[in-house]
Coordinates of C-alpha atoms in Angstrom, one line a residue:
Chain C
M192 CA -9.8 -22.8 13.7
R193 CA -9.5 -24.3 10.1
D194 CA -6.3 -25.7 9.4
F195 CA -5.3 -24.2 5.8
S196 CA -1.8 -25.5 5.5
T197 CA -2.9 -28.6 4.0
D198 CA -6.5 -28.1 2.8
H199 CA -7.2 -25.3 0.4
S200 CA -10.8 -26.7 -0.5
A201 CA -12.0 -23.5 1.4
L202 CA -10.3 -21.2 -0.9
A203 CA -12.4 -19.0 -3.4
L204 CA -11.3 -17.1 -6.3
N205 CA -12.8 -13.8 -7.2
T206 CA -11.7 -13.5 -10.4
A207 CA -10.7 -9.4 -10.1
T208 CA -7.5 -11.3 -8.7
L209 CA -6.7 -11.8 -12.6
G210 CA -7.4 -8.4 -13.3
H211 CA -9.5 -9.0 -16.0
N212 CA -12.7 -7.1 -14.8
L213 CA -11.1 -4.0 -15.6
D214 CA -10.8 -2.4 -19.3
G215 CA -7.0 -2.8 -20.1
F216 CA -6.0 -4.9 -17.6
G217 CA -5.6 -8.9 -17.5
A218 CA -5.3 -11.9 -20.1
G219 CA -8.5 -11.7 -21.2
W220 CA -9.6 -15.5 -20.0
S221 CA -13.2 -16.6 -20.5
P222 CA -15.0 -17.8 -17.4
E223 CA -14.5 -21.1 -18.6
R224 CA -10.7 -20.8 -18.9
V225 CA -10.7 -19.7 -15.5
I226 CA -13.1 -22.2 -14.2
D227 CA -11.2 -25.2 -15.2
A228 CA -7.5 -23.3 -14.1
C229 CA -9.4 -23.3 -10.8
A230 CA -10.8 -26.6 -10.9
A231 CA -7.5 -27.9 -11.9
R232 CA -5.7 -26.1 -8.7
G233 CA -8.4 -27.7 -6.4
F234 CA -10.2 -23.7 -5.5
G235 CA -13.2 -24.6 -3.7
G236 CA -15.4 -21.9 -5.2
I237 CA -15.2 -18.9 -7.7
V238 CA -16.6 -15.3 -7.6
F239 CA -17.8 -13.5 -10.6
W240 CA -18.3 -10.1 -11.8
R241 CA -21.3 -8.9 -13.7
R242 CA -19.7 -8.0 -16.6
E243 CA -17.9 -11.2 -16.9
L244 CA -21.4 -12.6 -17.3
G245 CA -23.5 -11.0 -20.2
D246 CA -26.4 -13.4 -20.5
R247 CA -24.7 -17.0 -19.6
A248 CA -25.3 -16.5 -15.8
S249 CA -27.0 -20.0 -15.4
E250 CA -24.4 -22.1 -18.2
I251 CA -21.6 -20.2 -16.2
G252 CA -22.8 -21.3 -12.7
E253 CA -23.7 -24.7 -13.8
R254 CA -20.0 -25.0 -15.3
V255 CA -18.6 -24.2 -12.1
R256 CA -21.1 -27.0 -10.3
A257 CA -19.8 -29.3 -13.0
A258 CA -16.1 -28.8 -12.3
G259 CA -17.0 -29.6 -8.7
M260 CA -17.1 -25.8 -7.0
Q261 CA -18.8 -23.9 -5.4
V262 CA -20.4 -20.6 -6.9
A263 CA -19.3 -18.1 -3.7
G264 CA -20.4 -15.2 -4.8
L265 CA -21.3 -12.7 -7.2
C266 CA -20.0 -8.7 -7.8
R267 CA -22.2 -6.9 -7.2
T268 CA -25.3 -4.0 -7.3
P269 CA -25.0 -1.0 -8.6
Y270 CA -24.1 1.6 -6.1
L271 CA -27.5 2.4 -4.1
T272 CA -25.9 5.9 -2.3
G273 CA -24.4 8.7 -3.7
S274 CA -24.0 10.6 -6.7
E275 CA -23.7 7.7 -8.8
A276 CA -26.5 5.5 -7.5
G277 CA -27.7 3.0 -9.3
S278 CA -31.3 2.4 -10.4
E279 CA -33.9 0.0 -8.9
D280 CA -34.1 -2.1 -11.7
D281 CA -30.3 -2.4 -12.2
A282 CA -30.1 -3.6 -8.4
K283 CA -33.0 -5.9 -9.7
A284 CA -31.1 -7.2 -12.1
A285 CA -28.0 -7.9 -10.1
I286 CA -30.3 -10.0 -8.0
D287 CA -32.1 -11.8 -11.2
M288 CA -28.0 -12.6 -12.5
A289 CA -26.9 -13.7 -8.9
A290 CA -29.9 -16.1 -8.5
A291 CA -29.3 -17.3 -12.4
L292 CA -25.7 -18.0 -11.5
G293 CA -26.6 -19.8 -8.8
A294 CA -24.8 -17.3 -6.4
P295 CA -25.7 -17.2 -2.5
V296 CA -24.8 -13.9 -1.9
L297 CA -24.6 -10.7 -3.9
T298 CA -22.5 -8.0 -2.5
I299 CA -23.1 -4.4 -2.2
V300 CA -20.7 -1.7 -2.4
T301 CA -22.9 1.2 -1.0
G302 CA -21.3 4.1 -2.8
G303 CA -20.3 7.3 -1.0
T304 CA -22.2 10.6 0.5
E305 CA -25.8 11.8 -0.8
P306 CA -25.4 14.7 -2.5
G307 CA -26.0 17.7 -0.8
T308 CA -25.5 16.3 2.7
K309 CA -22.3 16.3 4.8
G310 CA -21.4 13.4 7.0
L311 CA -22.9 9.9 6.6
A312 CA -26.1 10.1 8.5
E313 CA -28.3 10.9 6.0
S314 CA -26.6 8.5 3.3
R315 CA -26.8 5.5 6.0
K316 CA -30.8 6.2 6.3
R317 CA -31.1 6.4 2.5
L318 CA -28.8 3.1 2.1
A319 CA -31.4 1.7 4.5
D320 CA -34.5 2.2 2.8
R321 CA -33.1 0.9 -0.7
V322 CA -31.5 -2.7 1.3
A323 CA -34.8 -2.7 2.7
A324 CA -36.6 -2.4 -0.7
L325 CA -34.5 -5.0 -2.1
A326 CA -34.3 -7.5 0.3
P327 CA -37.5 -9.2 -0.4
Y328 CA -37.0 -9.6 -3.7
A329 CA -33.5 -11.1 -2.9
A330 CA -35.1 -13.3 -0.6
A331 CA -37.9 -14.6 -2.9
R332 CA -34.6 -15.6 -5.4
G333 CA -32.5 -17.4 -2.6
V334 CA -29.9 -14.5 -2.6
R335 CA -28.3 -13.2 0.2
L336 CA -27.2 -9.5 0.2
A337 CA -23.4 -9.0 2.1
L338 CA -23.1 -5.1 2.8
E339 CA -19.4 -4.8 2.6
P340 CA -17.8 -2.0 4.7
L341 CA -14.7 -0.6 2.7
N342 CA -11.4 1.4 4.3
P343 CA -12.4 4.7 5.1
M344 CA -9.9 6.1 2.3
F345 CA -13.3 4.8 0.5
G346 CA -15.5 7.4 1.7
G347 CA -16.7 10.7 -0.5
N348 CA -17.2 8.9 -3.5
R349 CA -17.6 4.8 -3.0
T350 CA -18.8 4.1 0.2
C351 CA -21.0 5.3 3.2
L352 CA -20.0 1.9 5.1
M353 CA -15.9 1.7 7.1
T354 CA -16.5 -0.5 9.0
V355 CA -18.0 -4.1 10.3
R356 CA -20.0 -2.1 13.0
D357 CA -21.3 0.5 10.6
A358 CA -22.6 -2.6 9.0
L359 CA -24.1 -3.8 11.3
S360 CA -25.9 -0.9 12.0
V361 CA -27.8 -0.8 8.6
C362 CA -28.4 -4.2 8.9
D363 CA -30.2 -3.9 12.0
A364 CA -31.9 -0.7 10.6
V365 CA -32.8 -3.3 7.7
G366 CA -34.1 -6.4 9.6
A367 CA -33.8 -8.9 7.1
G368 CA -32.5 -12.1 7.7
N369 CA -31.0 -12.4 4.1
V370 CA -28.6 -8.8 4.7
G371 CA -25.7 -9.6 6.2
V372 CA -22.1 -8.3 6.0
A373 CA -19.0 -9.2 4.0
V374 CA -15.3 -8.9 5.7
D375 CA -12.6 -8.3 3.7
V376 CA -9.4 -7.7 5.5
Y377 CA -8.2 -4.7 2.9
H378 CA -11.0 -2.8 4.5
V379 CA -10.7 -3.9 7.7
W380 CA -7.3 -5.0 8.6
W381 CA -6.5 -1.7 10.8
D382 CA -9.6 -1.9 12.9
S383 CA -9.1 -2.1 16.9
T384 CA -12.5 -3.1 17.4
L385 CA -12.8 -5.9 14.9
A386 CA -13.0 -8.6 17.2
E387 CA -16.2 -7.4 19.0
S388 CA -18.0 -6.3 15.7
L389 CA -17.4 -9.3 14.2
A390 CA -19.0 -11.2 17.9
A391 CA -21.6 -9.0 17.4
A392 CA -21.9 -10.5 13.5
R393 CA -22.4 -13.7 14.4
G394 CA -24.7 -15.3 11.6
R395 CA -24.5 -12.3 9.8
I396 CA -21.0 -12.9 8.1
F397 CA -21.8 -13.6 4.5
G398 CA -18.8 -13.2 2.9
Y399 CA -14.8 -13.3 3.8
H400 CA -12.6 -11.8 1.5
L401 CA -8.6 -11.9 1.4
C402 CA -5.7 -10.0 0.0
D403 CA -2.9 -8.1 2.2
W404 CA -2.5 -4.0 3.3
L405 CA 0.9 -3.4 2.0
E406 CA 3.5 -1.3 3.9
N407 CA 3.9 1.0 1.1
T408 CA 0.5 1.3 -0.8
R409 CA 0.9 3.2 -3.9
D410 CA -2.4 3.4 -5.0
M411 CA -5.7 4.0 -3.1
L412 CA -7.6 1.0 -5.7
L413 CA -4.6 -1.2 -7.1
D414 CA -2.4 -1.7 -5.1
R415 CA -3.2 -4.5 -3.1
G416 CA -0.6 -7.2 -1.9
M417 CA -0.9 -11.0 -2.0
M418 CA -1.3 -12.3 1.6
G419 CA 2.0 -12.6 3.1
D420 CA 3.3 -9.7 1.1
G421 CA 1.8 -7.3 3.5
V422 CA 1.3 -6.1 7.7
A423 CA -2.4 -7.1 8.0
D424 CA -2.4 -10.0 10.8
L425 CA -4.3 -12.5 8.5
K426 CA -4.3 -15.4 10.8
A427 CA -5.7 -13.5 13.7
I428 CA -8.4 -11.5 11.5
R429 CA -9.5 -15.0 10.5
G430 CA -9.6 -16.4 13.7
A431 CA -12.1 -13.6 14.9
V432 CA -14.3 -14.3 11.9
E433 CA -14.5 -17.9 12.4
A434 CA -15.0 -17.4 16.0
A435 CA -17.6 -15.5 15.1
G436 CA -19.2 -18.6 13.7
Y437 CA -18.1 -18.4 9.7
D438 CA -17.4 -21.3 8.2
G439 CA -17.4 -20.9 4.4
L440 CA -15.2 -20.2 1.7
C441 CA -12.2 -17.5 1.7
E442 CA -12.2 -15.7 -1.6
V443 CA -8.9 -14.1 -2.8
E444 CA -9.2 -10.5 -4.0
V445 CA -6.5 -9.0 -5.0
F446 CA -6.8 -5.4 -7.2
S447 CA -2.8 -4.6 -8.4
A448 CA -2.4 -3.2 -11.5
A449 CA 1.0 -2.9 -11.6
D450 CA 2.1 -6.3 -10.1
W451 CA -0.3 -9.3 -9.8
W452 CA -2.2 -8.1 -13.0
Q453 CA 1.2 -7.9 -14.8
R454 CA 1.7 -11.6 -14.4
P455 CA 0.1 -14.9 -16.5
P456 CA -2.7 -16.2 -14.9
E457 CA -1.5 -19.5 -14.0
Q458 CA 1.6 -18.3 -12.0
V459 CA -1.0 -15.8 -10.1
L460 CA -3.4 -18.3 -9.4
D461 CA -0.4 -20.9 -8.3
A462 CA 0.6 -18.1 -6.3
V463 CA -2.7 -17.7 -4.4
V464 CA -3.0 -21.3 -3.7
A465 CA 0.7 -21.5 -1.9
R466 CA 0.0 -18.3 0.0
F467 CA -3.2 -19.2 1.0
R468 CA -1.9 -22.4 2.5
A469 CA 1.5 -20.6 3.7
H470 CA -0.1 -17.2 5.4
C471 CA -4.2 -16.9 5.7
Chain P
M147 CA -20.3 25.6 20.8
R148 CA -18.2 28.8 19.8
D149 CA -19.7 30.9 17.4
F150 CA -16.9 31.5 14.3
S151 CA -19.4 33.0 11.8
T152 CA -18.4 36.8 12.8
D153 CA -15.3 35.5 15.2
H154 CA -12.3 34.2 13.7
S155 CA -9.6 34.5 16.7
A156 CA -9.5 30.8 17.2
L157 CA -8.2 30.2 13.8
A158 CA -5.1 29.0 13.6
L159 CA -2.7 28.5 10.3
N160 CA -0.7 25.2 9.6
T161 CA 1.7 26.6 7.4
A162 CA 1.5 23.6 4.8
T163 CA -1.6 24.9 3.9
L164 CA 0.7 27.2 1.6
G165 CA 2.6 24.2 0.1
H166 CA 5.7 25.2 1.0
N167 CA 6.8 22.5 3.5
L168 CA 7.1 19.8 0.5
D169 CA 10.2 20.5 -2.1
G170 CA 9.0 22.0 -5.3
F171 CA 5.2 23.5 -3.9
G172 CA 4.7 26.8 -2.3
A173 CA 5.5 30.5 -3.3
G174 CA 8.9 30.2 -1.0
W175 CA 7.9 32.5 2.0
S176 CA 9.5 33.3 4.7
P177 CA 8.0 32.8 8.5
E178 CA 8.2 36.4 9.1
R179 CA 6.1 37.2 5.9
V180 CA 3.8 34.4 7.0
I181 CA 3.2 36.0 10.5
D182 CA 2.8 39.2 8.9
A183 CA 0.3 38.3 6.4
C184 CA -1.8 35.9 9.1
A185 CA -1.5 38.9 11.7
A186 CA -2.6 41.5 9.0
R187 CA -5.9 38.5 8.7
G188 CA -6.6 38.4 12.5
F189 CA -5.7 35.1 12.8
G190 CA -5.5 34.2 16.4
G191 CA -2.5 31.3 15.9
I192 CA 0.4 29.7 13.8
V193 CA 1.5 26.2 13.7
F194 CA 5.4 25.5 12.0
W195 CA 7.2 22.3 10.6
R196 CA 10.9 21.9 11.8
R197 CA 12.1 22.4 8.4
E198 CA 10.9 26.1 8.7
L199 CA 12.7 27.1 11.8
G200 CA 16.4 26.2 11.0
D201 CA 18.1 27.4 14.3
R202 CA 15.6 30.3 14.2
A203 CA 13.2 28.7 16.3
S204 CA 13.1 31.0 19.5
E205 CA 13.4 34.2 16.9
I206 CA 10.3 33.1 15.2
G207 CA 8.3 32.6 18.6
E208 CA 9.0 36.0 19.6
R209 CA 7.7 37.0 16.2
V210 CA 4.3 35.5 16.0
R211 CA 3.7 36.8 19.6
A212 CA 5.0 40.2 18.5
A213 CA 2.2 40.2 16.1
G214 CA -0.5 39.5 19.1
M215 CA -0.8 35.6 17.9
Q216 CA 0.3 32.5 19.5
V217 CA 2.5 29.9 18.6
A218 CA -0.5 27.0 18.5
G219 CA 2.3 23.9 17.6
L220 CA 5.0 22.9 16.0
C221 CA 5.0 19.7 13.1
R222 CA 6.4 17.3 14.4
T223 CA 8.4 14.2 15.8
P224 CA 10.2 11.6 13.4
Y225 CA 8.3 8.8 13.4
L226 CA 8.5 6.5 16.6
T227 CA 7.6 3.2 14.9
G228 CA 8.1 1.5 11.5
S229 CA 10.6 0.9 9.3
E230 CA 11.6 4.6 9.1
A231 CA 11.2 5.3 12.6
G232 CA 14.1 8.0 14.0
S233 CA 15.9 8.4 16.8
E234 CA 15.6 9.5 20.1
D235 CA 18.1 12.2 19.7
D236 CA 16.0 13.3 17.0
A237 CA 13.0 13.5 19.0
K238 CA 14.4 15.4 21.7
A239 CA 15.5 17.6 19.1
A240 CA 11.6 18.1 17.7
I241 CA 11.2 18.9 21.7
D242 CA 13.9 21.2 22.5
M243 CA 12.7 23.4 19.2
A244 CA 8.9 22.9 20.4
A245 CA 10.3 24.9 23.6
A246 CA 12.4 26.8 22.0
L247 CA 9.3 28.0 19.6
G248 CA 7.3 28.3 22.7
A249 CA 5.0 26.0 21.1
P250 CA 2.5 24.3 23.6
V251 CA 2.4 21.1 21.7
L252 CA 4.3 18.9 19.7
T253 CA 2.5 16.4 17.0
I254 CA 3.6 13.0 16.9
V255 CA 2.7 11.3 13.6
T256 CA 4.1 7.6 15.0
G257 CA 5.0 5.9 12.1
G258 CA 4.1 2.2 10.9
T259 CA 3.9 -1.0 11.5
E260 CA 7.4 -2.6 13.0
P261 CA 9.6 -4.6 10.9
G262 CA 8.5 -8.0 11.1
T263 CA 5.4 -7.6 12.6
K264 CA 1.8 -8.0 11.6
G265 CA -1.1 -6.0 12.5
L266 CA -0.7 -3.2 14.9
A267 CA -0.3 -4.6 18.4
E268 CA 3.4 -4.5 18.7
S269 CA 3.7 -0.9 16.9
R270 CA 1.5 0.5 19.7
K271 CA 3.6 -1.2 22.5
R272 CA 6.6 0.1 20.8
L273 CA 4.9 3.6 20.7
A274 CA 3.7 3.7 23.9
D275 CA 7.6 2.7 25.2
R276 CA 8.8 5.7 23.3
V277 CA 6.8 8.1 24.2
A278 CA 6.7 7.4 27.8
A279 CA 10.5 7.7 27.5
L280 CA 10.1 11.3 25.6
A281 CA 7.2 12.4 28.2
P282 CA 9.3 14.0 30.8
Y283 CA 11.9 15.5 28.6
A284 CA 9.1 17.1 27.3
A285 CA 7.1 17.6 30.4
A286 CA 10.6 19.5 32.0
R287 CA 10.1 21.7 28.7
G288 CA 6.9 22.9 29.2
V289 CA 5.9 20.8 26.0
R290 CA 2.8 18.5 25.8
L291 CA 2.8 15.4 23.0
A292 CA -0.1 15.0 21.0
L293 CA -0.8 11.5 19.2
E294 CA -2.8 12.4 16.0
P295 CA -4.2 9.5 14.6
L296 CA -4.2 8.9 10.9
N297 CA -6.5 7.8 8.6
P298 CA -6.7 4.3 8.0
M299 CA -5.3 4.5 4.3
F300 CA -2.0 5.7 5.8
G301 CA -1.6 2.2 8.0
G302 CA 1.6 0.3 6.8
N303 CA 3.8 3.4 6.6
R304 CA 2.9 6.4 8.3
T305 CA 0.8 5.2 11.3
C306 CA 0.0 2.3 13.9
L307 CA -3.0 4.9 15.2
M308 CA -6.4 4.8 13.2
T309 CA -8.9 6.3 15.4
V310 CA -9.0 8.6 18.4
R311 CA -10.0 5.3 20.6
D312 CA -7.0 4.1 19.7
A313 CA -4.9 7.0 20.1
L314 CA -6.4 7.4 23.6
S315 CA -5.6 3.9 24.1
V316 CA -1.5 4.9 23.9
C317 CA -2.3 7.8 26.0
D318 CA -3.8 5.3 28.8
A319 CA -0.6 3.0 28.6
V320 CA 1.9 5.8 28.8
G321 CA -0.1 7.7 31.8
A322 CA 1.4 10.8 31.5
G323 CA -0.5 14.4 32.0
N324 CA 1.5 15.8 28.9
V325 CA 0.5 13.1 26.5
G326 CA -3.0 13.6 24.8
V327 CA -4.3 13.4 21.1
A328 CA -4.5 15.7 18.0
V329 CA -7.8 15.2 16.3
D330 CA -7.7 16.1 12.4
V331 CA -11.2 16.2 10.4
Y332 CA -9.3 14.4 7.6
H333 CA -8.4 11.9 9.2
V334 CA -11.6 10.9 11.6
W335 CA -14.9 12.6 9.7
W336 CA -16.0 9.3 9.0
D337 CA -15.6 7.1 12.3
S338 CA -19.4 6.8 14.0
T339 CA -17.7 6.4 17.4
L340 CA -16.0 9.5 17.4
A341 CA -18.4 11.3 19.4
E342 CA -17.9 8.6 22.1
S343 CA -14.1 8.7 21.7
L344 CA -13.7 12.7 21.9
A345 CA -15.9 12.2 25.2
A346 CA -13.5 9.7 26.8
A347 CA -10.5 12.0 25.7
R348 CA -11.9 15.1 27.5
G349 CA -8.8 17.1 28.9
R350 CA -6.3 15.4 26.6
I351 CA -7.5 16.9 23.3
F352 CA -4.3 18.7 22.7
G353 CA -5.4 20.4 19.0
Y354 CA -7.9 20.4 16.4
H355 CA -7.3 20.4 12.8
L356 CA -9.5 21.3 10.0
C357 CA -9.6 20.9 6.1
D358 CA -12.0 18.7 4.5
W359 CA -12.8 15.3 2.7
L360 CA -13.2 15.5 -1.0
E361 CA -16.0 14.0 -2.6
N362 CA -13.6 12.4 -4.7
T363 CA -9.9 12.0 -3.2
R364 CA -7.5 11.8 -5.9
D365 CA -4.1 11.9 -4.1
M366 CA -3.7 9.9 -0.6
L367 CA -1.5 12.4 1.0
L368 CA -1.9 15.7 -1.3
D369 CA -5.1 16.2 -2.0
R370 CA -7.0 17.5 0.9
G371 CA -10.2 20.1 0.5
M372 CA -11.0 23.5 1.9
M373 CA -13.2 23.6 4.7
G374 CA -16.4 23.5 2.8
D375 CA -16.1 21.4 -0.7
G376 CA -16.2 18.1 0.7
V377 CA -18.4 15.9 2.3
A378 CA -17.2 16.1 6.3
D379 CA -19.6 17.5 8.8
L380 CA -17.3 20.0 10.2
K381 CA -19.9 22.1 12.4
A382 CA -21.1 18.3 14.1
I383 CA -17.4 17.5 14.7
R384 CA -16.5 20.9 16.0
G385 CA -19.4 20.6 18.3
A386 CA -18.2 16.9 20.0
V387 CA -14.6 18.3 19.9
E388 CA -16.3 21.4 22.2
A389 CA -18.2 18.9 24.4
A390 CA -15.6 17.2 25.3
G391 CA -14.2 20.6 26.8
Y392 CA -11.7 21.9 24.1
D393 CA -11.9 25.3 23.7
G394 CA -8.3 26.1 21.6
L395 CA -7.3 27.3 18.5
C396 CA -8.8 25.2 15.5
E397 CA -5.7 25.0 12.9
V398 CA -6.4 24.8 9.1
E399 CA -4.0 22.2 7.5
V400 CA -4.6 22.0 3.8
F401 CA -2.7 19.5 1.5
S402 CA -3.6 20.4 -1.9
A403 CA -0.9 19.8 -4.6
A404 CA -3.1 20.3 -7.4
D405 CA -5.6 23.0 -6.4
W406 CA -4.6 25.2 -3.5
W407 CA -0.8 24.6 -3.4
Q408 CA -0.9 26.2 -7.1
R409 CA -2.8 29.5 -6.0
P410 CA -1.2 32.7 -4.2
P411 CA -0.6 32.8 -0.6
E412 CA -2.5 35.8 -0.1
Q413 CA -6.0 33.9 -1.9
V414 CA -5.6 31.0 -0.2
L415 CA -5.3 32.6 3.4
D416 CA -8.4 35.0 2.9
A417 CA -10.2 31.8 1.3
V418 CA -9.4 30.0 4.7
V419 CA -10.6 33.1 6.6
A420 CA -14.1 33.0 5.0
R421 CA -14.3 29.2 5.0
F422 CA -13.6 29.6 8.9
R423 CA -16.7 31.7 9.4
A424 CA -18.6 30.0 7.1
H425 CA -18.1 26.2 7.3
C426 CA -16.2 25.5 10.4

């Protein structure tokens, strides 16, 4: 297992941690200002959201690399299932943007239960069909697709994949080399079968996301904790992720409307570095 | 699988469905009025909460049976783990009340993560120790203890058991014949491994709870759906529960502050019966 206590070169920032991906939150920093602030602190990479990039994906990707960092990924395709599922054109536009940005991984939050169905089986079939249709398009552009299972509380309208095991079953159904999983501690920390699922995911873990699960979570979506403030066993989870062969960047993604998004970005970034070294 | 479409004698009411177990909600009906209303509609049983019974547990139990119904269970022990864990005396008082009520089953919502620990292993050890200490006391009074896994969103402060599999592992650690699991569709509907976990629970399923998971859940605790209004595959889940040998009462428990708790209790009870026959 890597030692992060004196080396945070594997640390990546998901820009959502600064709050400015949601209307009404964040300090409004430009991508360039985020890049400079991360580079100054020795981050290894950045993950952006589509709304930040507009038609500047290529330019911003170059800027990240010129600053000595990697673009670790892009969030995300439209939902592919459920009543808010997006179009094929929009999904392809996300892939195109990831390619232009130089992002090796595009995250998929699947979307919820297919209209008119019960349970999850039909939704997962639909998901596998849509991912299978997108995978060659992404492969031709050098982009890997990472299915991110979400905490079961997001079933219904946001996800039809609740565990790493669920995500792997869709990967198996798709059978494409550029389709894998993203592992976010917020979503998987509680899963007693996580280590065995991760072992089965060897070679297919395309991302590892960090935050913490607060003991008293006050909001389903926007009350994530900073690493060390919650009850997730972060080192044990990373141990299992690395035992399964993952050696990539570790992406900090803290949705925190009432706490971290109220603080100055400089303070948040300093805390991310310190907490990464101390607790991850 | 039992046919409920023309027979709801297996239907039980968890009184929380009428809202009056939380301060500020519900119509304030007495236990006697709830009993009469359920009996008039052909319910097979009722599950009470401790706060409703005071020192009248024995009297209320007799009243239920005189009305031709069963007391299906009692909610619940204090938390046994986490920062809000209750005392041994209070847990024994819950067992005593279940015995006085004539409730065959007392539900355990475990409580959250033990203070100062990360992950769930330490909390589950503590839980197993406490349940093992209580099991003989309960057995001597004819009371079974049902460990209820909760949706993973309740990790942290409410539960250290997120799946039926988790609950069974604690049952195994305790190794007492009167310790089993309660299966609530709200908490387990999303679990792809549910059927296999239930099969492993044969003989240890002490309760089956009904509601629905709404596509757009607005509140973690108090926005459950009435059966048929959500995305859970209720018949498939009951099929798996019954395939594992469960043939007991099916208990409707709908926490719904903004919807069902705003309606007259008569209307709610009528809906419970109709939805039970049509959707469960």
